[in-house]
């Protein structure tokens, strides 16, 4: 294996290095570690270090599980104070991985302990940088998360630190270095990330707004904070779990991977005041579901929406899952710290109905039917997409109530008359419909396939504006 063959997940929340006869590989366990242990065993390799770029907010990292199973040492950058044994690297400290070298470069700003890892091959050539949330492709990390944990920090102070880290630590490095960031487009850890997962540092200096050569610190702080939406509520909870420790995935599975008969399922739901989470496809949920259950489908952007909408990682959860997908759902919940799953409905909806329990539906129409009806009915139209999506293009006179903020903007939802509800493709609108139904709203009509279907049905939309030009 050559240095050019280093593997990294595009969403690598920590860099896990395997030493094998002088060769190194990077993997992305995200709390699921067995497959990487199996890979190391197959390659006759030893997992030596677990390099953490910072205390992650959007996922529970998996560092403790991997360290416990392999004996690998966990490494953090300067100032980190975890509640478990770890190497706290000094700035510019080097670690040997076979014939390769990993250099820790302290780059505070996203968080105080944020660290970039420089990859150096056996000939001393610098190959790439694992940048964590310091530098993304097209963006940089948000500077407002660590302030939740340190009282005298502000996002302005952290943004200033990030400016210094980028100018003094990252930008002086070679232009041909490959940048391996922690996240890609869609993550809540930044606001303008590219869909690309790697790039050269030199090209990022040309195209990334935050690396503009003539940018002053004040300009950087202003641009970085402009348009920065509130982080999901579960982020600080995940940070604390990554600092303080968490239950192993095996422990969580033992409790959660429990098949419950309908009567037991209902009893636990009532006694524990558990949230019933339906992770099937939205089409199945629309046709029938358990009253007051919340839909967040496994096939979509599951974990981030769970974290954004359920908020409390300790809230008890009961699952409705497609047969054979129960363990996947439990694991993906655990990735974002939702460890209090109490089991799943054995036999699914068929068993629920056979036991004599009620089901509910959501009124849903095709885009073509929407195109025919909307001018006749004059019903309000609610667009559940993000503000940037809405500003780029929307149905005339539609109200924008982003799914992220449905609880905060509940007063804007039409209460007494029927209204149409849509998103981009049909996934988010059903999530919102399930939340609204659980809060007593039964007057929505879901539009299938979202704005893409609406556009194809010939409905007139506002003139498209490229989202990249919007502030």
Coordinates of C-alpha atoms in Angstrom, one line a residue:
X1 CA 0.0 0.0 0.0
X2 CA 1.4 3.4 -1.0
X3 CA 0.7 6.7 0.7
X4 CA -1.6 7.6 -2.2
X5 CA -3.8 4.7 -1.3
X6 CA -4.7 6.0 2.1
X7 CA -8.4 5.4 2.7
X8 CA -10.7 8.0 4.2
X9 CA -14.4 8.2 4.5
X10 CA -15.7 11.5 3.2
X11 CA -17.5 11.9 6.5
X12 CA -14.6 10.7 8.6
X13 CA -15.3 12.1 12.1
X14 CA -12.0 10.7 13.3
X15 CA -8.9 9.4 11.6
X16 CA -8.2 5.8 12.5
X17 CA -4.8 4.6 11.4
X18 CA -3.8 1.0 10.9
X19 CA -0.2 0.0 10.8
X20 CA 0.7 -2.9 8.5
X21 CA 4.3 -3.5 7.5
X22 CA 5.0 0.1 7.3
X23 CA 1.7 1.0 5.6
X24 CA -1.1 3.1 6.9
X25 CA -4.8 3.3 6.3
X26 CA -7.5 5.7 7.5
X27 CA -11.0 4.4 8.4
X28 CA -14.2 5.9 9.6
X29 CA -15.8 3.7 12.3
X30 CA -18.4 6.2 13.7
X31 CA -19.1 3.9 16.7
X32 CA -19.3 0.8 14.5
X33 CA -15.8 -0.7 14.9
X34 CA -16.0 -4.4 14.2
X35 CA -15.8 -4.2 10.4
X36 CA -12.6 -2.2 10.7
X37 CA -11.2 -4.7 13.2
X38 CA -12.1 -7.4 10.7
X39 CA -10.3 -5.5 8.0
X40 CA -7.2 -5.1 10.1
X41 CA -7.2 -8.8 10.9
X42 CA -7.6 -9.7 7.3
X43 CA -4.6 -7.5 6.4
X44 CA -2.5 -8.9 9.2
X45 CA -2.4 -5.3 10.6
X46 CA -2.5 -3.7 14.0
X47 CA -4.6 -0.7 14.9
X48 CA -2.2 1.5 16.7
X49 CA -3.6 5.0 17.1
X50 CA -7.1 6.6 17.1
X51 CA -6.5 10.2 16.0
X52 CA -9.4 12.5 17.0
X53 CA -9.6 15.9 15.3
X54 CA -11.8 17.3 18.1
X55 CA -14.7 16.5 20.3
X56 CA -17.4 15.8 17.7
X57 CA -20.9 17.2 18.1
X58 CA -22.9 15.5 15.4
X59 CA -21.9 11.9 16.1
X60 CA -20.7 9.7 18.9
X61 CA -17.3 8.9 17.6
X62 CA -16.7 5.3 18.5
X63 CA -13.2 6.0 19.8
X64 CA -13.8 4.3 23.2
X65 CA -15.2 1.1 21.7
X66 CA -12.3 0.8 19.2
X67 CA -9.7 1.5 21.9
X68 CA -11.2 -1.0 24.3
X69 CA -11.3 -3.8 21.6
X70 CA -7.8 -3.1 20.1
X71 CA -5.7 -1.4 22.8
X72 CA -5.1 1.4 20.4
X73 CA -4.2 4.7 22.0
X74 CA -6.6 7.7 21.5
X75 CA -4.9 10.9 20.5
X76 CA -6.3 14.4 20.9
X77 CA -4.7 17.8 20.2
X78 CA -3.6 20.4 22.8
X79 CA -6.0 21.6 25.5
X80 CA -8.3 18.5 25.2
X81 CA -9.5 17.2 28.6
X82 CA -11.3 13.9 28.1
X83 CA -12.6 11.9 31.0
X84 CA -10.7 8.9 29.9
X85 CA -7.1 7.9 29.2
X86 CA -5.7 9.5 26.0
X87 CA -2.6 11.0 24.6
X88 CA -2.9 14.8 24.6
X89 CA -0.5 15.8 21.7
X90 CA 1.6 18.9 21.8
X91 CA 1.5 21.2 18.8
X92 CA 3.7 19.7 16.0
X93 CA 4.2 16.4 17.8
X94 CA 4.9 13.6 15.4
X95 CA 3.6 10.0 15.6
X96 CA 5.2 7.1 13.7
X97 CA 2.9 4.7 11.8
X98 CA 5.3 2.2 10.3
X99 CA 7.4 4.2 7.9
X100 CA 5.0 7.1 7.8
X101 CA 4.6 10.1 10.1
X102 CA 1.5 11.8 11.4
X103 CA 2.1 15.3 12.6
X104 CA -0.4 17.0 14.9
X105 CA -1.0 20.7 14.1
X106 CA -3.1 22.5 16.6
X107 CA -5.7 24.5 14.7
X108 CA -8.2 26.0 17.3
X109 CA -11.3 27.8 16.1
X110 CA -14.1 25.3 15.5
X111 CA -13.3 24.1 19.0
X112 CA -10.4 24.9 21.3
X113 CA -8.8 21.5 20.9
X114 CA -9.3 21.2 17.1
X115 CA -6.3 19.6 15.5
X116 CA -5.2 19.0 11.9
X117 CA -3.1 15.9 11.1
X118 CA -0.4 16.2 8.4
X119 CA 0.3 12.9 6.6
X120 CA 4.0 12.4 5.7
X121 CA 5.3 9.4 3.7
X122 CA 8.5 7.4 4.2
X123 CA 10.5 9.8 2.1
X124 CA 9.5 12.8 4.1
X125 CA 7.0 14.0 1.4
X126 CA 3.9 15.7 2.8
X127 CA 0.9 14.0 1.2
X128 CA -2.3 15.4 2.8
X129 CA -4.1 16.9 5.8
X130 CA -6.9 15.5 7.9
X131 CA -8.5 18.8 8.7
X132 CA -11.4 17.8 10.9
X133 CA -13.9 20.7 11.0
X134 CA -11.2 23.3 10.6
X135 CA -11.3 23.3 6.8
X136 CA -14.0 21.8 4.5
X137 CA -14.2 21.8 0.8
X138 CA -15.7 25.2 0.0
X139 CA -16.1 26.2 3.6
X140 CA -14.7 26.1 7.2
X141 CA -16.1 24.9 10.5
X142 CA -18.7 26.8 12.4
X143 CA -17.3 28.6 15.5
X144 CA -20.3 28.6 17.7
X145 CA -20.3 25.1 19.2
X146 CA -17.6 25.2 21.9
X147 CA -19.2 28.3 23.4
X148 CA -22.0 26.1 24.7
X149 CA -19.4 24.4 27.0
X150 CA -17.1 27.3 28.0
X151 CA -18.8 30.3 29.5
X152 CA -16.4 33.0 28.5
X153 CA -16.1 32.0 24.9
X154 CA -18.0 33.7 22.1
X155 CA -18.5 32.7 18.5
X156 CA -16.6 35.9 17.6
X157 CA -13.6 34.8 19.7
X158 CA -13.6 31.4 18.2
X159 CA -13.9 32.8 14.7
X160 CA -10.9 34.9 15.3
X161 CA -8.9 31.8 16.4
X162 CA -10.0 30.0 13.3
X163 CA -8.8 32.9 11.1
X164 CA -5.4 32.7 12.8
X165 CA -5.3 28.9 12.5
X166 CA -6.1 29.0 8.8
X167 CA -3.6 31.8 8.0
X168 CA -0.7 30.7 10.2
X169 CA -1.0 26.9 10.2
X170 CA -2.9 25.7 7.1
X171 CA -2.4 28.2 4.3
X172 CA 1.4 28.1 4.5
X173 CA 1.4 24.4 3.7
X174 CA 2.1 23.1 0.2
X175 CA -0.5 23.7 -2.4
X176 CA -0.4 20.1 -3.6
X177 CA -1.5 18.6 -0.3
X178 CA -4.8 16.7 -0.4
X179 CA -7.4 18.0 2.0
X180 CA -9.4 15.3 3.8
X181 CA -12.3 17.1 5.7
X182 CA -14.7 15.6 8.2
X183 CA -17.9 16.5 6.4
X184 CA -19.5 17.1 3.0
X185 CA -22.5 18.9 1.7
X186 CA -25.6 18.7 4.0
X187 CA -23.8 18.6 7.3
X188 CA -24.9 21.1 10.0
X189 CA -21.2 21.7 10.9
X190 CA -20.8 24.3 8.2
X191 CA -23.0 26.4 6.0
X192 CA -21.6 26.2 2.4
X193 CA -19.8 22.8 2.0
X194 CA -19.2 21.4 -1.4
X195 CA -20.5 18.0 -2.5
X196 CA -16.9 17.2 -3.4
X197 CA -15.1 15.2 -0.6
X198 CA -11.4 16.0 -1.3
X199 CA -9.4 18.7 -3.1
X200 CA -6.0 20.1 -3.2
X201 CA -5.1 22.9 -0.7
X202 CA -4.0 25.0 -3.6
X203 CA -7.4 24.9 -5.3
X204 CA -9.1 25.6 -2.0
X205 CA -7.0 28.8 -1.7
X206 CA -8.5 29.9 -5.0
X207 CA -12.1 28.9 -4.5
X208 CA -12.9 28.8 -0.8
X209 CA -14.2 32.2 0.4
X210 CA -12.7 31.7 3.8
X211 CA -9.1 31.4 2.4
X212 CA -9.2 34.6 0.4
X213 CA -5.7 36.0 0.5
X214 CA -6.7 39.6 1.1
X215 CA -9.3 38.9 3.7
X216 CA -8.9 40.7 7.1
X217 CA -9.8 39.1 10.4
X218 CA -12.8 41.3 10.8
X219 CA -14.0 40.5 7.3
X220 CA -13.5 36.8 8.0
X221 CA -15.5 36.9 11.2
X222 CA -18.4 38.8 9.6
X223 CA -18.6 36.5 6.6
X224 CA -18.3 33.3 8.7
X225 CA -21.0 34.3 11.1
X226 CA -23.4 35.7 8.4
X227 CA -26.3 33.4 7.8
X228 CA -25.1 30.8 10.4
X229 CA -28.3 29.0 11.5
X230 CA -28.7 27.6 15.1
X231 CA -27.0 24.2 15.5
X232 CA -29.2 21.2 16.2
X233 CA -30.2 20.8 19.9
X234 CA -28.5 17.5 20.3
X235 CA -25.0 18.8 19.3
X236 CA -23.9 19.8 22.9
X237 CA -25.2 16.5 24.2
X238 CA -23.1 14.5 21.8
X239 CA -20.0 16.6 22.6
X240 CA -20.4 15.7 26.3
X241 CA -20.8 12.0 25.4
X242 CA -17.6 12.2 23.4
X243 CA -15.8 13.9 26.3
X244 CA -17.2 12.0 29.2
X245 CA -17.8 8.5 27.7
X246 CA -20.8 6.5 26.7
X247 CA -22.3 3.0 26.7
X248 CA -20.8 0.5 24.4
X249 CA -22.7 -0.4 21.3
X250 CA -23.0 -4.0 22.6
X251 CA -24.7 -2.8 25.7
X252 CA -27.1 -0.7 23.8
X253 CA -27.9 -3.6 21.4
X254 CA -28.6 -5.9 24.3
X255 CA -31.4 -3.6 25.6
X256 CA -32.7 -2.2 22.3
X257 CA -32.7 -5.2 20.0
X258 CA -35.8 -6.6 21.7
X259 CA -38.9 -7.7 19.7
X260 CA -42.1 -6.6 21.5
X261 CA -45.6 -8.0 20.9
X262 CA -48.2 -5.3 20.2
X263 CA -49.7 -5.4 23.7
X264 CA -46.3 -5.1 25.4
X265 CA -45.3 -2.4 22.9
X266 CA -48.3 -0.3 23.7
X267 CA -47.8 -0.8 27.5
X268 CA -44.2 0.3 27.4
X269 CA -45.1 3.3 25.2
X270 CA -47.6 4.4 27.8
X271 CA -45.6 3.6 30.9
X272 CA -42.3 5.0 29.7
X273 CA -43.9 7.9 27.8
X274 CA -41.7 6.7 24.9
X275 CA -41.7 8.3 21.5
X276 CA -42.8 5.8 18.8
X277 CA -40.4 6.3 15.9
X278 CA -41.5 4.9 12.5
X279 CA -38.5 4.4 10.2
X280 CA -40.2 2.8 7.2
X281 CA -40.6 4.5 3.8
X282 CA -42.8 7.6 3.7
X283 CA -45.2 5.9 1.3
X284 CA -45.8 3.2 3.9
X285 CA -46.3 5.7 6.7
X286 CA -48.8 7.8 4.7
X287 CA -50.9 4.7 4.1
X288 CA -51.0 3.6 7.8
X289 CA -49.2 4.3 11.0
X290 CA -49.7 4.1 14.7
X291 CA -51.4 7.3 16.1
X292 CA -49.0 9.9 17.4
X293 CA -45.9 8.1 16.0
X294 CA -43.2 10.2 14.3
X295 CA -41.9 9.3 10.9
X296 CA -38.2 9.6 10.1
X297 CA -37.3 7.1 7.4
X298 CA -34.1 5.1 7.4
X299 CA -33.6 5.7 3.7
X300 CA -33.2 9.5 4.0
X301 CA -30.9 11.7 6.1
X302 CA -32.0 9.7 9.1
X303 CA -29.6 10.4 11.9
X304 CA -29.3 14.2 11.5
X305 CA -33.1 14.6 11.4
X306 CA -33.5 12.4 14.5
X307 CA -31.0 14.7 16.3
X308 CA -32.5 17.9 15.1
X309 CA -36.1 17.0 15.9
X310 CA -36.1 14.7 18.9
X311 CA -33.5 16.8 20.6
X312 CA -33.1 14.9 23.9
X313 CA -30.7 11.9 23.4
X314 CA -32.0 10.3 26.6
X315 CA -35.7 10.2 25.5
X316 CA -37.0 6.7 25.4
X317 CA -37.8 5.4 21.9
X318 CA -39.8 2.5 20.5
X319 CA -39.2 1.5 16.8
X320 CA -41.5 0.6 13.9
X321 CA -39.0 -0.7 11.3
X322 CA -39.1 -2.7 8.1
X323 CA -38.4 -6.4 8.8
X324 CA -34.7 -7.0 9.0
X325 CA -33.9 -3.3 9.5
X326 CA -34.3 -3.2 13.2
X327 CA -30.6 -3.5 14.1
X328 CA -29.6 -0.9 11.5
X329 CA -32.1 1.5 13.0
X330 CA -30.8 1.0 16.5
X331 CA -27.2 1.3 15.4
X332 CA -27.9 4.5 13.5
X333 CA -29.7 6.0 16.4
X334 CA -26.7 5.1 18.6
X335 CA -24.4 6.9 16.2
X336 CA -25.9 10.2 17.2
X337 CA -26.2 9.4 20.9
X338 CA -29.8 8.2 21.1
X339 CA -29.1 5.1 23.2
X340 CA -32.4 4.8 25.1
X341 CA -34.2 2.6 22.5
X342 CA -36.5 0.1 24.4
X343 CA -37.3 -2.3 21.6
X344 CA -39.2 -2.6 18.3
X345 CA -42.7 -3.8 17.3
X346 CA -42.6 -7.5 16.4
X347 CA -44.4 -8.2 13.2
X348 CA -44.8 -4.5 12.3
X349 CA -48.0 -2.9 11.3
X350 CA -49.7 -6.2 10.3
X351 CA -49.2 -7.5 13.9
X352 CA -50.5 -4.1 15.3
X353 CA -53.7 -4.3 13.3
X354 CA -54.2 -8.0 14.0
X355 CA -54.1 -7.2 17.7
X356 CA -57.0 -4.8 17.2
X357 CA -55.2 -1.5 17.5
X358 CA -56.1 1.6 15.5
X359 CA -54.1 3.1 12.7
X360 CA -54.1 6.5 11.0
X361 CA -53.3 7.8 7.6
X362 CA -52.1 11.1 6.0
X363 CA -54.0 12.7 3.2
X364 CA -51.6 12.6 0.2
X365 CA -52.0 13.6 -3.5
X366 CA -49.8 13.4 -6.6
X367 CA -48.1 16.4 -8.0
X368 CA -50.4 16.3 -11.0
X369 CA -53.5 16.4 -8.7
X370 CA -51.9 19.3 -6.8
X371 CA -51.4 21.1 -10.2
X372 CA -55.1 20.6 -10.9
X373 CA -56.4 21.5 -7.5
X374 CA -54.3 24.4 -6.2
X375 CA -55.9 27.2 -8.1
X376 CA -59.4 25.9 -7.5
X377 CA -59.1 25.3 -3.8
X378 CA -56.9 28.3 -2.9
X379 CA -55.6 26.3 0.1
X380 CA -52.5 27.7 1.7
X381 CA -49.2 26.0 0.6
X382 CA -46.5 25.2 3.2
X383 CA -43.0 24.6 1.9
X384 CA -41.0 22.6 4.5
X385 CA -37.6 23.0 2.8
X386 CA -34.6 25.0 4.1
X387 CA -34.7 28.8 3.6
X388 CA -32.0 28.7 0.9
X389 CA -34.0 26.1 -1.1
X390 CA -37.1 28.2 -0.8
X391 CA -35.4 31.4 -1.8
X392 CA -33.9 29.7 -4.9
X393 CA -37.3 28.5 -6.2
X394 CA -40.7 28.0 -4.8
X395 CA -44.5 27.8 -5.6
X396 CA -46.0 31.3 -5.8
X397 CA -47.4 32.5 -2.4
X398 CA -46.1 29.4 -0.6
X399 CA -45.3 29.9 3.1
X400 CA -41.8 28.7 4.2
X401 CA -41.8 26.8 7.5
X402 CA -38.6 24.8 7.4
X403 CA -38.8 21.3 9.0
X404 CA -35.8 22.3 11.2
X405 CA -37.9 25.0 12.9
X406 CA -41.4 23.5 12.8
X407 CA -41.6 23.6 16.6
X408 CA -40.5 27.2 16.8
X409 CA -42.8 28.3 14.0
X410 CA -45.9 26.2 14.9
X411 CA -48.0 29.3 15.3
X412 CA -47.5 29.9 11.5
X413 CA -49.1 26.6 10.5
X414 CA -52.7 27.1 9.3
X415 CA -55.0 25.8 12.0
X416 CA -58.6 25.9 10.7
X417 CA -58.3 25.3 7.0
X418 CA -56.8 22.6 4.9
X419 CA -53.3 23.3 3.5
X420 CA -50.9 21.6 1.1
X421 CA -47.5 20.6 2.5
X422 CA -44.4 19.7 0.4
X423 CA -40.6 19.5 0.5
X424 CA -38.0 18.7 -2.1
X425 CA -38.7 15.1 -2.8
X426 CA -41.4 13.9 -0.4
X427 CA -39.4 12.8 2.6
X428 CA -39.3 15.9 4.8
X429 CA -42.9 16.8 4.3
X430 CA -44.0 13.5 5.7
X431 CA -41.7 14.0 8.7
X432 CA -43.4 17.4 9.3
X433 CA -46.9 15.9 8.7
X434 CA -46.2 13.3 11.4
X435 CA -45.0 15.9 13.9
X436 CA -48.0 18.1 13.2
X437 CA -50.5 15.2 13.5
X438 CA -48.9 14.3 16.9
X439 CA -49.6 17.9 17.9
X440 CA -53.2 17.8 16.9
X441 CA -53.0 19.2 13.3
X442 CA -55.0 17.0 10.9
X443 CA -55.7 19.5 8.2
X444 CA -52.6 19.0 6.0
X445 CA -52.5 17.4 2.5
X446 CA -49.1 16.0 1.6
X447 CA -47.9 16.5 -1.9
X448 CA -45.9 13.5 -3.1
X449 CA -42.5 13.9 -4.8
X450 CA -42.1 17.5 -3.5
X451 CA -41.0 20.4 -5.5
X452 CA -39.3 18.2 -8.1
X453 CA -42.7 16.5 -8.9
X454 CA -44.5 19.8 -8.7
X455 CA -42.1 21.3 -11.3
X456 CA -42.5 18.3 -13.6
X457 CA -46.3 18.6 -13.3
X458 CA -46.1 22.0 -14.9
X459 CA -46.8 24.2 -11.8
X460 CA -45.4 27.7 -12.2
X461 CA -42.5 28.5 -9.8
X462 CA -40.7 31.6 -9.0
X463 CA -37.7 32.4 -11.2
X464 CA -34.7 30.1 -10.1
X465 CA -31.9 31.8 -8.3
X466 CA -28.7 29.8 -7.8
X467 CA -28.4 29.1 -4.0
X468 CA -24.7 29.9 -4.0
X469 CA -25.5 33.5 -4.8
X470 CA -27.9 33.9 -1.9
X471 CA -26.8 35.2 1.5

